Amino acid sequence: MKKGKLPFLIVVSVFVVIIGGFIAKSLMDEKPRVVVVLRTLDHEYWETIKAGVEKGFRDFGIDGEVITSPDGTKEGQIKLLEKVYKEKNPDVLIVAPEDLPNLIPTLEKFSKEIPLILISANLDLKNKVSYVGTDNVDLGEKAGAFLASQLQPGDKVAIIGGDAAHTVFNDRISGAKVKLENSGINVVVEERVLLDDAKTVNKTMTKVLRDYPDLKGVIATHDTMALNVINAIEEHGLNMPVTGADGTTDLIELIEADTIPGTVAQNPYDMGYLSVETALKVIKGESVEKFIDAGVDIIIKGNAEERLDFLNGILK
């Protein structure tokens, strides 16, 4: 080797080492990319999930984004998912799907290219990595057992549920019926109404109270519905236990005010946090459970204040 070439090779080698170091540092500094698609943010339940997600982003060093469709419909969610697929290029996609079977083909398509985690509502998808959320049969069972504990065998109760096309509500109702019937409580009527239709809920409860003047309690499959049921009952000058499902502040405040004895509650904050933790494990190539249970709590006067303080703290 000629002596004149040696300094040149040394310079090239140093340059390669420096460039390689910059590239390695850049790769190390690059954060995992996670996109979370929620149905809406126009309800406390979804705001609480978002708070848990964002805490997960911070704790686990995730470059994350929470987005929702403008109209909150199935069609809007499909369009949003198409946009995410084309433009966002996430390492993991977390979706709170509209709980309808006709959304499955769209999600199946994405799950072949991007690891997919479902949150809040589960769908029968072949390629999903995991579902993070509630065992809704268990939630129904806890609601049924709690309501039964406030009543006597032979008492009559009503179930006011959401659209029968949604498996979430069907599971909650089936679980509740098992526990109520095992406790000797008579489910005398089951009605299905739209979630946020206060007028229809009021009309439905008026008919139920007229048909069953000796009704002793109600299970509702959603907190907004439970609040509308309670309002209708109060309008008729009555008082009886009503259980919801989400543990929102409005219902907990009614427990604090002794309007109702208690309710059952999902843990949406934990859902959000656990979904991000699960996404990071997937990115690292670690195995994850197919179902990650965020749990169901019973909220009564003894723990209502603590729950209320927590929710007010993360939602302010």
XYZ file of C-alpha atoms in Angstrom:
316
model
C 0.000 0.000 0.000
C 1.269 3.441 -0.921
C 1.842 5.766 2.024
C -0.251 8.521 0.443
C -3.438 6.451 0.706
C -3.237 5.833 4.463
C -4.480 9.249 5.679
C -7.332 9.089 3.162
C -8.480 5.686 4.461
C -8.272 6.911 8.052
C -10.442 9.938 7.209
C -12.983 7.731 5.425
C -13.091 5.305 8.359
C -13.628 8.129 10.863
C -16.344 9.599 8.627
C -18.113 6.220 8.423
C -17.957 5.820 12.199
C -19.378 9.311 12.761
C -22.209 8.844 10.232
C -22.960 5.410 11.666
C -23.162 6.927 15.125
C -25.599 9.579 13.953
C -27.776 6.931 12.289
C -27.713 4.678 15.356
C -28.604 7.611 17.632
C -31.403 8.620 15.292
C -32.814 5.090 15.358
C -32.521 4.961 19.138
C -34.263 8.329 19.491
C -37.124 7.343 17.181
C -40.199 6.617 19.281
C -42.706 3.857 18.509
C -45.727 5.194 16.613
C -49.210 4.278 17.905
C -52.530 5.636 16.646
C -55.693 5.228 18.742
C -59.070 5.531 16.999
C -61.957 6.182 19.400
C -65.631 6.436 18.469
C -66.109 9.952 19.858
C -64.942 12.296 22.598
C -68.426 13.680 23.274
C -68.919 11.574 26.396
C -67.105 11.267 29.701
C -66.479 7.543 29.133
C -64.397 8.240 26.004
C -62.636 11.198 27.583
C -61.572 8.883 30.407
C -60.197 6.307 27.959
C -58.285 9.119 26.212
C -56.783 10.231 29.536
C -55.535 6.696 30.183
C -54.127 6.433 26.666
C -52.243 9.705 26.965
C -50.798 8.677 30.341
C -49.586 5.507 28.617
C -47.981 7.542 25.824
C -46.029 9.553 28.403
C -45.034 6.630 30.621
C -43.900 4.348 27.796
C -42.261 6.892 25.504
C -44.759 6.495 22.674
C -45.237 8.855 19.744
C -48.999 8.569 19.953
C -52.130 10.203 18.623
C -55.816 9.882 19.575
C -58.300 10.597 16.785
C -62.044 10.230 16.275
C -64.389 10.371 13.307
C -66.224 13.717 13.021
C -69.723 12.197 13.131
C -69.096 9.131 15.316
C -70.848 6.811 12.845
C -69.732 3.467 11.465
C -69.274 5.038 8.040
C -67.246 7.883 9.522
C -65.060 5.431 11.401
C -64.391 3.419 8.243
C -63.313 6.582 6.381
C -61.064 7.553 9.278
C -59.469 4.101 9.369
C -58.797 4.307 5.633
C -57.040 7.619 6.187
C -54.963 6.233 9.066
C -53.976 3.259 6.927
C -52.796 5.484 4.061
C -51.258 8.435 5.898
C -50.321 7.639 9.508
C -48.323 4.412 9.095
C -48.442 3.426 12.795
C -46.463 0.574 14.344
C -49.659 -0.469 16.126
C -53.269 0.577 15.613
C -55.659 0.638 18.588
C -59.355 0.850 17.697
C -62.543 1.206 19.728
C -64.805 -0.210 17.018
C -68.437 0.423 16.434
C -69.833 -2.817 17.869
C -71.300 -3.999 14.600
C -70.363 -7.069 12.522
C -70.342 -5.142 9.230
C -67.229 -3.275 10.376
C -65.278 -6.533 10.471
C -64.136 -6.653 6.788
C -62.518 -3.208 7.048
C -60.669 -4.075 10.245
C -59.604 -7.472 8.910
C -57.998 -5.739 5.928
C -55.952 -3.425 8.144
C -54.990 -6.139 10.615
C -53.141 -8.009 7.861
C -50.737 -5.069 7.521
C -50.717 -3.366 10.950
C -50.899 -5.034 14.380
C -54.440 -4.309 15.616
C -55.607 -4.028 19.228
C -59.307 -3.567 19.996
C -60.386 -1.534 23.000
C -63.760 -1.144 24.768
C -65.699 -3.363 22.334
C -64.602 -6.732 21.009
C -65.245 -8.107 17.540
C -64.601 -11.561 16.139
C -61.514 -10.687 14.082
C -59.172 -13.430 12.958
C -56.026 -11.284 12.933
C -56.449 -8.979 15.931
C -53.583 -9.082 18.403
C -55.641 -8.500 21.546
C -58.818 -7.073 23.050
C -58.407 -4.733 26.033
C -61.633 -4.054 27.844
C -64.491 -5.475 29.849
C -65.876 -8.977 30.111
C -69.439 -7.800 29.571
C -71.062 -11.030 30.733
C -69.160 -10.594 33.995
C -70.317 -6.981 34.186
C -73.918 -8.111 33.753
C -73.510 -10.770 36.410
C -72.117 -8.230 38.873
C -74.967 -5.828 38.089
C -77.537 -8.578 38.578
C -75.976 -9.774 41.834
C -75.715 -6.224 43.198
C -79.320 -5.348 42.365
C -80.500 -8.650 43.838
C -78.649 -7.820 47.067
C -80.898 -4.744 47.452
C -84.128 -6.747 46.974
C -86.069 -9.749 48.207
C -86.797 -13.041 46.383
C -89.920 -12.656 44.295
C -89.378 -8.931 43.648
C -89.891 -7.692 40.102
C -87.259 -5.843 38.062
C -86.941 -4.451 34.558
C -83.987 -4.445 32.186
C -83.622 -1.436 29.877
C -81.017 -2.250 27.266
C -79.381 -0.822 24.177
C -79.780 -1.957 20.569
C -79.898 -5.760 20.245
C -77.450 -5.521 17.316
C -74.675 -4.697 19.820
C -73.086 -7.728 21.459
C -71.911 -5.579 24.395
C -75.495 -5.002 25.549
C -76.578 -8.567 24.823
C -73.732 -9.911 26.955
C -74.551 -7.591 29.837
C -78.211 -8.557 29.777
C -77.511 -12.289 29.611
C -75.141 -12.048 32.583
C -77.612 -9.991 34.611
C -80.482 -12.396 33.967
C -78.481 -15.369 35.245
C -77.699 -13.731 38.584
C -81.155 -12.211 39.041
C -82.941 -15.471 38.326
C -80.534 -17.428 40.539
C -81.418 -15.027 43.352
C -85.157 -15.520 42.871
C -85.705 -12.080 41.334
C -88.286 -11.900 38.536
C -87.256 -10.103 35.345
C -90.740 -9.085 34.228
C -89.823 -6.939 31.229
C -86.874 -6.299 28.917
C -86.960 -3.250 26.664
C -84.437 -2.097 24.022
C -84.036 1.615 23.267
C -81.446 3.951 21.752
C -78.725 4.963 24.189
C -79.135 8.721 24.334
C -82.833 9.011 23.479
C -84.144 10.461 26.752
C -87.656 10.925 25.402
C -87.972 7.266 24.368
C -86.506 6.060 27.666
C -88.991 8.202 29.574
C -91.877 6.886 27.496
C -90.661 3.304 27.934
C -90.269 3.637 31.700
C -93.680 5.271 32.012
C -95.233 2.238 30.340
C -93.185 -0.190 32.457
C -94.204 1.552 35.688
C -97.841 1.573 34.609
C -97.767 -2.131 33.694
C -95.806 -3.140 36.812
C -96.689 -0.732 39.659
C -94.915 -3.064 42.093
C -91.571 -2.856 40.219
C -88.624 -2.828 42.629
C -85.524 -2.126 40.510
C -83.992 -1.572 37.081
C -80.793 -2.585 35.298
C -79.662 -0.305 32.463
C -76.864 -1.330 30.122
C -75.302 2.141 29.864
C -74.912 5.080 32.261
C -76.660 7.643 30.052
C -79.612 5.286 29.861
C -79.481 4.692 33.620
C -79.650 8.444 34.252
C -82.674 8.759 31.981
C -84.334 5.826 33.780
C -83.708 7.455 37.177
C -85.164 10.753 35.959
C -88.280 8.979 34.709
C -88.709 7.124 38.000
C -88.351 10.361 39.982
C -90.925 12.070 37.771
C -93.400 9.436 38.933
C -92.574 10.151 42.570
C -90.851 6.782 43.049
C -87.470 5.646 44.333
C -85.786 2.325 43.541
C -82.286 0.981 42.864
C -81.004 1.434 39.304
C -77.642 0.109 38.132
C -75.640 1.409 35.172
C -72.416 0.128 33.664
C -69.802 2.842 33.153
C -69.150 4.486 36.514
C -69.445 8.049 35.208
C -69.430 11.036 37.537
C -73.147 11.796 37.138
C -74.135 8.365 38.400
C -71.550 8.368 41.193
C -72.852 11.725 42.396
C -76.298 10.116 42.732
C -74.722 7.471 44.967
C -73.151 10.198 47.098
C -76.585 11.874 47.303
C -78.224 8.569 48.378
C -80.472 8.599 45.304
C -79.309 5.099 44.378
C -77.422 2.598 46.570
C -74.698 1.854 44.027
C -73.806 0.747 40.529
C -71.284 -1.300 38.588
C -68.500 0.391 36.687
C -66.102 -0.377 33.896
C -62.561 1.000 34.124
C -62.110 3.057 30.948
C -58.960 4.805 32.208
C -57.297 1.434 32.748
C -58.458 0.298 29.301
C -56.658 3.211 27.697
C -53.468 2.747 29.695
C -53.336 -1.034 29.267
C -53.925 -0.776 25.519
C -50.813 1.403 25.113
C -48.780 -0.886 27.366
C -49.907 -3.829 25.222
C -48.993 -1.949 22.026
C -45.437 -1.425 23.288
C -45.103 -5.133 24.056
C -46.238 -5.936 20.520
C -43.689 -3.495 19.071
C -40.957 -5.172 21.147
C -41.986 -8.579 19.820
C -43.283 -9.814 23.174
C -46.271 -12.128 23.421
C -49.540 -10.682 24.772
C -52.801 -12.164 26.001
C -55.713 -12.304 23.572
C -57.975 -10.751 26.221
C -56.710 -8.205 28.740
C -59.418 -7.608 31.329
C -59.684 -4.035 32.643
C -62.045 -5.264 35.348
C -65.432 -4.239 36.763
C -65.913 -2.437 40.082
C -68.889 -2.120 42.396
C -69.360 1.517 43.398
C -71.212 2.191 46.662
C -71.317 5.026 49.185
C -68.118 3.751 50.822
C -65.896 4.175 47.753
C -67.862 6.658 45.640
C -66.003 9.743 46.853
C -62.601 8.241 46.040
C -63.753 7.284 42.551
C -65.271 10.712 42.010
C -62.077 12.475 43.079
C -60.045 10.327 40.682
C -62.326 11.026 37.726
C -62.536 14.750 38.444
C -58.753 14.835 38.667
C -58.139 13.323 35.227
C -61.015 15.046 33.441
C -60.414 18.620 34.579
